[in-house]
PDB file of C-alpha atoms in Angstrom:
ATOM      1  CA  MET E 237      33.242   9.574 -42.345  1.00  0.00           C
ATOM      2  CA  ALA E 238      34.171  12.409 -40.029  1.00  0.00           C
ATOM      3  CA  GLY E 239      30.509  12.922 -39.238  1.00  0.00           C
ATOM      4  CA  LEU E 240      30.162   9.240 -38.363  1.00  0.00           C
ATOM      5  CA  MET E 241      33.164   9.428 -36.054  1.00  0.00           C
ATOM      6  CA  VAL E 242      31.719  12.511 -34.348  1.00  0.00           C
ATOM      7  CA  ARG E 243      28.365  10.754 -33.879  1.00  0.00           C
ATOM      8  CA  GLU E 244      30.122   7.676 -32.497  1.00  0.00           C
ATOM      9  CA  LYS E 245      32.112   9.833 -30.112  1.00  0.00           C
ATOM     10  CA  VAL E 246      28.972  11.653 -28.949  1.00  0.00           C
ATOM     11  CA  THR E 247      27.212   8.314 -28.520  1.00  0.00           C
ATOM     12  CA  GLU E 248      30.136   6.965 -26.515  1.00  0.00           C
ATOM     13  CA  GLN E 249      30.094  10.081 -24.326  1.00  0.00           C
ATOM     14  CA  GLY E 250      26.343   9.725 -23.865  1.00  0.00           C
ATOM     15  CA  ASP E 251      26.708   6.077 -22.909  1.00  0.00           C
ATOM     16  CA  LYS E 252      29.504   7.006 -20.537  1.00  0.00           C
ATOM     17  CA  ILE E 253      27.343   9.669 -18.883  1.00  0.00           C
ATOM     18  CA  GLU E 254      24.460   7.192 -18.555  1.00  0.00           C
ATOM     19  CA  ASP E 255      26.821   4.608 -17.081  1.00  0.00           C
ATOM     20  CA  GLU E 256      28.150   7.175 -14.624  1.00  0.00           C
ATOM     21  CA  LEU E 257      24.615   8.196 -13.654  1.00  0.00           C
ATOM     22  CA  GLU E 258      23.685   4.548 -13.159  1.00  0.00           C
ATOM     23  CA  MET E 259      26.815   4.009 -11.081  1.00  0.00           C
ATOM     24  CA  THR E 260      25.962   7.068  -9.019  1.00  0.00           C
ATOM     25  CA  MET E 261      22.546   5.569  -8.275  1.00  0.00           C
ATOM     26  CA  VAL E 262      24.039   2.169  -7.533  1.00  0.00           C
ATOM     27  CA  CYS E 263      26.684   3.697  -5.279  1.00  0.00           C
ATOM     28  CA  TYR E 264      24.072   5.865  -3.534  1.00  0.00           C
ATOM     29  CA  ARG E 265      21.620   3.076  -2.849  1.00  0.00           C
ATOM     30  CA  PRO E 266      23.643   0.919  -0.446  1.00  0.00           C
ATOM     31  CA  GLU E 267      23.758   3.819   2.048  1.00  0.00           C
ATOM     32  CA  GLY E 268      20.000   4.182   1.703  1.00  0.00           C
ATOM     33  CA  LEU E 269      19.538   0.446   2.091  1.00  0.00           C
ATOM     34  CA  GLU E 270      21.565   0.404   5.294  1.00  0.00           C
ATOM     35  CA  GLN E 271      19.309   3.101   6.699  1.00  0.00           C
ATOM     36  CA  LEU E 272      16.197   1.219   5.591  1.00  0.00           C
ATOM     37  CA  GLU E 273      17.578  -1.973   7.114  1.00  0.00           C
ATOM     38  CA  ALA E 274      17.662  -0.188  10.478  1.00  0.00           C
ATOM     39  CA  GLN E 275      14.160   1.243   9.998  1.00  0.00           C
ATOM     40  CA  THR E 276      12.398  -1.884   8.693  1.00  0.00           C
ATOM     41  CA  ASN E 277      12.190  -5.616   9.406  1.00  0.00           C
ATOM     42  CA  PHE E 278      14.024  -6.569   6.205  1.00  0.00           C
ATOM     43  CA  THR E 279      17.627  -7.623   5.779  1.00  0.00           C
ATOM     44  CA  LYS E 280      19.913  -5.727   3.416  1.00  0.00           C
ATOM     45  CA  ARG E 281      19.791  -8.633   0.963  1.00  0.00           C
ATOM     46  CA  GLU E 282      15.979  -8.650   1.008  1.00  0.00           C
ATOM     47  CA  LEU E 283      15.926  -4.895   0.450  1.00  0.00           C
ATOM     48  CA  GLN E 284      18.225  -5.266  -2.559  1.00  0.00           C
ATOM     49  CA  VAL E 285      15.863  -7.837  -4.097  1.00  0.00           C
ATOM     50  CA  LEU E 286      12.825  -5.642  -3.369  1.00  0.00           C
ATOM     51  CA  TYR E 287      14.589  -2.611  -4.840  1.00  0.00           C
ATOM     52  CA  ARG E 288      15.394  -4.429  -8.086  1.00  0.00           C
ATOM     53  CA  GLY E 289      11.751  -5.466  -8.408  1.00  0.00           C
ATOM     54  CA  PHE E 290      10.562  -1.940  -7.631  1.00  0.00           C
ATOM     55  CA  LYS E 291      12.926  -0.390 -10.182  1.00  0.00           C
ATOM     56  CA  ASN E 292      11.796  -2.924 -12.776  1.00  0.00           C
ATOM     57  CA  GLU E 293       8.173  -1.814 -12.358  1.00  0.00           C
ATOM     58  CA  CYS E 294       9.040   1.849 -11.735  1.00  0.00           C
ATOM     59  CA  PRO E 295      12.276   2.803 -13.545  1.00  0.00           C
ATOM     60  CA  SER E 296      11.976   6.424 -12.363  1.00  0.00           C
ATOM     61  CA  GLY E 297      12.250   5.296  -8.737  1.00  0.00           C
ATOM     62  CA  ALA E 298       8.737   6.470  -7.865  1.00  0.00           C
ATOM     63  CA  VAL E 299       5.228   5.449  -8.853  1.00  0.00           C
ATOM     64  CA  ASN E 300       2.261   7.759  -9.379  1.00  0.00           C
ATOM     65  CA  GLU E 301      -1.341   6.831  -8.650  1.00  0.00           C
ATOM     66  CA  GLU E 302      -2.258   5.912 -12.218  1.00  0.00           C
ATOM     67  CA  THR E 303       0.649   3.476 -12.542  1.00  0.00           C
ATOM     68  CA  PHE E 304      -0.144   2.084  -9.094  1.00  0.00           C
ATOM     69  CA  LYS E 305      -3.711   1.371 -10.239  1.00  0.00           C
ATOM     70  CA  GLN E 306      -2.487  -0.343 -13.405  1.00  0.00           C
ATOM     71  CA  ILE E 307      -0.148  -2.594 -11.415  1.00  0.00           C
ATOM     72  CA  TYR E 308      -2.909  -3.505  -8.961  1.00  0.00           C
ATOM     73  CA  ALA E 309      -5.415  -4.217 -11.724  1.00  0.00           C
ATOM     74  CA  GLN E 310      -3.165  -7.008 -13.007  1.00  0.00           C
ATOM     75  CA  PHE E 311      -3.651  -8.942  -9.764  1.00  0.00           C
ATOM     76  CA  PHE E 312      -7.452  -8.653  -9.758  1.00  0.00           C
ATOM     77  CA  PRO E 313      -8.570  -9.163 -13.384  1.00  0.00           C
ATOM     78  CA  HIS E 314     -12.113 -10.226 -12.419  1.00  0.00           C
ATOM     79  CA  GLY E 315     -12.899  -7.135 -10.377  1.00  0.00           C
ATOM     80  CA  ASP E 316     -12.478  -3.358 -10.341  1.00  0.00           C
ATOM     81  CA  ALA E 317      -9.423  -2.540  -8.229  1.00  0.00           C
ATOM     82  CA  SER E 318      -9.277   1.176  -9.070  1.00  0.00           C
ATOM     83  CA  MET E 319     -10.915   2.573  -5.918  1.00  0.00           C
ATOM     84  CA  TYR E 320      -9.103   0.277  -3.508  1.00  0.00           C
ATOM     85  CA  ALA E 321      -5.815   1.057  -5.266  1.00  0.00           C
ATOM     86  CA  HIS E 322      -6.651   4.752  -4.857  1.00  0.00           C
ATOM     87  CA  TYR E 323      -7.124   4.414  -1.097  1.00  0.00           C
ATOM     88  CA  LEU E 324      -4.098   2.157  -0.732  1.00  0.00           C
ATOM     89  CA  PHE E 325      -1.909   4.548  -2.727  1.00  0.00           C
ATOM     90  CA  HIS E 326      -2.732   7.396  -0.370  1.00  0.00           C
ATOM     91  CA  ALA E 327      -1.987   5.186   2.638  1.00  0.00           C
ATOM     92  CA  PHE E 328       1.447   4.393   1.125  1.00  0.00           C
ATOM     93  CA  ASP E 329       2.019   8.055   0.204  1.00  0.00           C
ATOM     94  CA  THR E 330       2.463   9.176   3.803  1.00  0.00           C
ATOM     95  CA  THR E 331       3.988  12.538   2.825  1.00  0.00           C
ATOM     96  CA  GLN E 332       1.119  13.243   0.380  1.00  0.00           C
ATOM     97  CA  THR E 333       3.490  14.107  -2.486  1.00  0.00           C
ATOM     98  CA  GLY E 334       1.467  12.319  -5.152  1.00  0.00           C
ATOM     99  CA  SER E 335       4.088   9.639  -5.666  1.00  0.00           C
ATOM    100  CA  VAL E 336       5.233   6.548  -3.768  1.00  0.00           C
ATOM    101  CA  LYS E 337       8.995   6.133  -3.511  1.00  0.00           C
ATOM    102  CA  PHE E 338      10.804   2.906  -2.690  1.00  0.00           C
ATOM    103  CA  GLU E 339      11.219   4.051   0.921  1.00  0.00           C
ATOM    104  CA  ASP E 340       7.444   4.557   1.281  1.00  0.00           C
ATOM    105  CA  PHE E 341       6.723   1.196  -0.316  1.00  0.00           C
ATOM    106  CA  VAL E 342       9.158  -0.865   1.730  1.00  0.00           C
ATOM    107  CA  THR E 343       8.241   0.831   5.022  1.00  0.00           C
ATOM    108  CA  ALA E 344       4.569  -0.079   4.551  1.00  0.00           C
ATOM    109  CA  LEU E 345       5.461  -3.573   3.349  1.00  0.00           C
ATOM    110  CA  SER E 346       7.588  -4.145   6.433  1.00  0.00           C
ATOM    111  CA  ILE E 347       4.657  -3.304   8.699  1.00  0.00           C
ATOM    112  CA  LEU E 348       2.127  -5.390   6.766  1.00  0.00           C
ATOM    113  CA  LEU E 349       4.352  -8.460   6.461  1.00  0.00           C
ATOM    114  CA  ARG E 350       6.460  -8.403   9.611  1.00  0.00           C
ATOM    115  CA  GLY E 351       5.076  -5.763  11.924  1.00  0.00           C
ATOM    116  CA  THR E 352       3.532  -6.423  15.314  1.00  0.00           C
ATOM    117  CA  VAL E 353      -0.237  -6.786  15.611  1.00  0.00           C
ATOM    118  CA  HIS E 354      -0.360  -3.268  17.035  1.00  0.00           C
ATOM    119  CA  GLU E 355       1.663  -1.835  14.119  1.00  0.00           C
ATOM    120  CA  LYS E 356      -0.528  -3.587  11.546  1.00  0.00           C
ATOM    121  CA  LEU E 357      -3.697  -2.324  13.189  1.00  0.00           C
ATOM    122  CA  ARG E 358      -2.398   1.263  13.333  1.00  0.00           C
ATOM    123  CA  TRP E 359      -1.546   1.070   9.628  1.00  0.00           C
ATOM    124  CA  THR E 360      -4.991  -0.361   8.810  1.00  0.00           C
ATOM    125  CA  PHE E 361      -6.649   2.410  10.841  1.00  0.00           C
ATOM    126  CA  ASN E 362      -4.750   4.957   8.757  1.00  0.00           C
ATOM    127  CA  LEU E 363      -6.002   3.273   5.565  1.00  0.00           C
ATOM    128  CA  TYR E 364      -9.639   3.473   6.736  1.00  0.00           C
ATOM    129  CA  ASP E 365      -9.201   7.068   7.920  1.00  0.00           C
ATOM    130  CA  ILE E 366      -9.577   8.416   4.389  1.00  0.00           C
ATOM    131  CA  ASN E 367      -9.643  12.131   5.202  1.00  0.00           C
ATOM    132  CA  LYS E 368      -6.843  11.780   7.803  1.00  0.00           C
ATOM    133  CA  ASP E 369      -8.734  13.572  10.586  1.00  0.00           C
ATOM    134  CA  GLY E 370      -7.764  10.935  13.173  1.00  0.00           C
ATOM    135  CA  TYR E 371     -11.154   9.192  13.199  1.00  0.00           C
ATOM    136  CA  ILE E 372     -13.055   6.641  11.114  1.00  0.00           C
ATOM    137  CA  ASN E 373     -16.712   7.360  10.357  1.00  0.00           C
ATOM    138  CA  LYS E 374     -19.181   4.859   8.926  1.00  0.00           C
ATOM    139  CA  GLU E 375     -18.995   6.353   5.420  1.00  0.00           C
ATOM    140  CA  GLU E 376     -15.214   5.924   5.325  1.00  0.00           C
ATOM    141  CA  MET E 377     -15.466   2.323   6.480  1.00  0.00           C
ATOM    142  CA  MET E 378     -18.180   1.703   3.894  1.00  0.00           C
ATOM    143  CA  ASP E 379     -16.029   3.207   1.122  1.00  0.00           C
ATOM    144  CA  ILE E 380     -13.070   0.933   1.931  1.00  0.00           C
ATOM    145  CA  VAL E 381     -15.122  -2.251   2.382  1.00  0.00           C
ATOM    146  CA  LYS E 382     -17.084  -1.645  -0.829  1.00  0.00           C
ATOM    147  CA  ALA E 383     -13.823  -0.996  -2.693  1.00  0.00           C
ATOM    148  CA  ILE E 384     -12.497  -4.344  -1.444  1.00  0.00           C
ATOM    149  CA  TYR E 385     -15.634  -6.205  -2.535  1.00  0.00           C
ATOM    150  CA  ASP E 386     -15.516  -4.470  -5.938  1.00  0.00           C
ATOM    151  CA  MET E 387     -11.882  -5.471  -6.344  1.00  0.00           C
ATOM    152  CA  MET E 388     -12.431  -9.123  -5.459  1.00  0.00           C
ATOM    153  CA  GLY E 389     -15.057  -9.309  -8.183  1.00  0.00           C
ATOM    154  CA  LYS E 390     -18.295 -11.201  -8.738  1.00  0.00           C
ATOM    155  CA  TYR E 391     -16.461 -14.409  -9.661  1.00  0.00           C
ATOM    156  CA  THR E 392     -14.801 -14.574  -6.244  1.00  0.00           C
ATOM    157  CA  TYR E 393     -18.012 -13.922  -4.316  1.00  0.00           C
ATOM    158  CA  PRO E 394     -20.888 -15.271  -6.494  1.00  0.00           C
ATOM    159  CA  VAL E 395     -23.365 -15.465  -3.610  1.00  0.00           C
ATOM    160  CA  LEU E 396     -22.945 -11.914  -2.336  1.00  0.00           C
ATOM    161  CA  LYS E 397     -25.956  -9.649  -2.376  1.00  0.00           C
ATOM    162  CA  GLU E 398     -25.751  -5.969  -3.245  1.00  0.00           C
ATOM    163  CA  ASP E 399     -26.208  -4.890   0.379  1.00  0.00           C
ATOM    164  CA  THR E 400     -23.608  -7.270   1.848  1.00  0.00           C
ATOM    165  CA  PRO E 401     -20.896  -4.581   2.299  1.00  0.00           C
ATOM    166  CA  ARG E 402     -23.382  -2.339   4.137  1.00  0.00           C
ATOM    167  CA  GLN E 403     -24.432  -5.165   6.473  1.00  0.00           C
ATOM    168  CA  HIS E 404     -20.784  -5.991   7.113  1.00  0.00           C
ATOM    169  CA  VAL E 405     -20.005  -2.359   7.984  1.00  0.00           C
ATOM    170  CA  ASP E 406     -23.092  -1.942  10.203  1.00  0.00           C
ATOM    171  CA  VAL E 407     -22.078  -4.896  12.387  1.00  0.00           C
ATOM    172  CA  PHE E 408     -18.404  -3.941  12.665  1.00  0.00           C
ATOM    173  CA  PHE E 409     -18.990  -0.224  13.203  1.00  0.00           C
ATOM    174  CA  GLN E 410     -21.494  -0.899  15.973  1.00  0.00           C
ATOM    175  CA  LYS E 411     -18.905  -3.055  17.753  1.00  0.00           C
ATOM    176  CA  MET E 412     -16.109  -0.523  17.310  1.00  0.00           C
ATOM    177  CA  ASP E 413     -17.971   2.672  18.208  1.00  0.00           C
ATOM    178  CA  LYS E 414     -17.827   2.010  21.946  1.00  0.00           C
ATOM    179  CA  ASN E 415     -19.289   5.325  23.128  1.00  0.00           C
ATOM    180  CA  LYS E 416     -21.803   5.607  20.252  1.00  0.00           C
ATOM    181  CA  ASP E 417     -20.663   9.044  19.110  1.00  0.00           C
ATOM    182  CA  GLY E 418     -20.683   8.136  15.412  1.00  0.00           C
ATOM    183  CA  ILE E 419     -16.900   7.910  14.996  1.00  0.00           C
ATOM    184  CA  VAL E 420     -14.238   5.319  15.795  1.00  0.00           C
ATOM    185  CA  THR E 421     -11.048   6.534  17.451  1.00  0.00           C
ATOM    186  CA  LEU E 422      -7.698   4.766  17.179  1.00  0.00           C
ATOM    187  CA  ASP E 423      -8.051   3.467  20.743  1.00  0.00           C
ATOM    188  CA  GLU E 424     -11.543   2.110  20.039  1.00  0.00           C
ATOM    189  CA  PHE E 425     -10.288   0.500  16.839  1.00  0.00           C
ATOM    190  CA  LEU E 426      -7.329  -1.161  18.547  1.00  0.00           C
ATOM    191  CA  GLU E 427      -9.414  -2.384  21.482  1.00  0.00           C
ATOM    192  CA  SER E 428     -12.238  -3.750  19.290  1.00  0.00           C
ATOM    193  CA  CYS E 429      -9.917  -5.570  16.907  1.00  0.00           C
ATOM    194  CA  GLN E 430      -7.903  -7.223  19.641  1.00  0.00           C
ATOM    195  CA  GLU E 431     -10.892  -8.366  21.710  1.00  0.00           C
ATOM    196  CA  ASP E 432     -13.064  -9.640  18.819  1.00  0.00           C
ATOM    197  CA  ASP E 433     -11.753 -12.621  16.835  1.00  0.00           C
ATOM    198  CA  ASN E 434     -14.291 -12.073  14.046  1.00  0.00           C
ATOM    199  CA  ILE E 435     -13.077  -8.534  13.416  1.00  0.00           C
ATOM    200  CA  MET E 436      -9.438  -9.620  13.541  1.00  0.00           C
ATOM    201  CA  ARG E 437     -10.026 -12.474  11.101  1.00  0.00           C
ATOM    202  CA  SER E 438     -11.839 -10.134   8.731  1.00  0.00           C
ATOM    203  CA  LEU E 439      -9.034  -7.583   8.857  1.00  0.00           C
ATOM    204  CA  GLN E 440      -6.466 -10.298   8.234  1.00  0.00           C
ATOM    205  CA  LEU E 441      -8.455 -11.352   5.170  1.00  0.00           C
ATOM    206  CA  PHE E 442      -8.465  -7.768   3.923  1.00  0.00           C
ATOM    207  CA  GLN E 443      -4.742  -7.385   4.653  1.00  0.00           C
ATOM    208  CA  ASN E 444      -4.118 -10.309   2.316  1.00  0.00           C
ATOM    209  CA  VAL E 445      -5.217  -8.151  -0.619  1.00  0.00           C
ATOM    210  CA  MET E 446      -2.781  -5.391   0.264  1.00  0.00           C
TER     211      MET E 446
END
């Protein structure tokens, strides 16, 4: 009986500690949300809803690449989303820590959903710039475009030929590489996207899968 009482007391203390830890997190978050409200295009209420959803998927408060891939795979069951999720994860993980925190997630989401055209294009450039050297080469563009086609799956695009991604990249890269030096700078990317409706429409289509 005494042992049971001790166990109950320990359990109560453990529950109390967990409750206190949870309260600490809950009390801490509103300050963080106020800061995020100032930094993003979301209201505090919207951030609270987003945070609850994020915590539901990622109880630890951060998501690693493997979990990110698993979450993304659920949305594209007919294709292989692993490579695109890999590239997208590293675009979200701006500090290159190997994990995406709520702040990283909501900052990117704010740009993609409510950012200006210029902000969205800068973010997209960063996604395509896989090695983060400040330029996009044709191989990087090919890797991203192929990853998108792979993710959408054969059921979404039944008429696509094997070389369709390459043809797509050849046309777009030729338009973007203004000075024909084999790389696309941020300025070239911004200028090409904003002056060519076909490129802009294509990028908007790709942004829909982000």
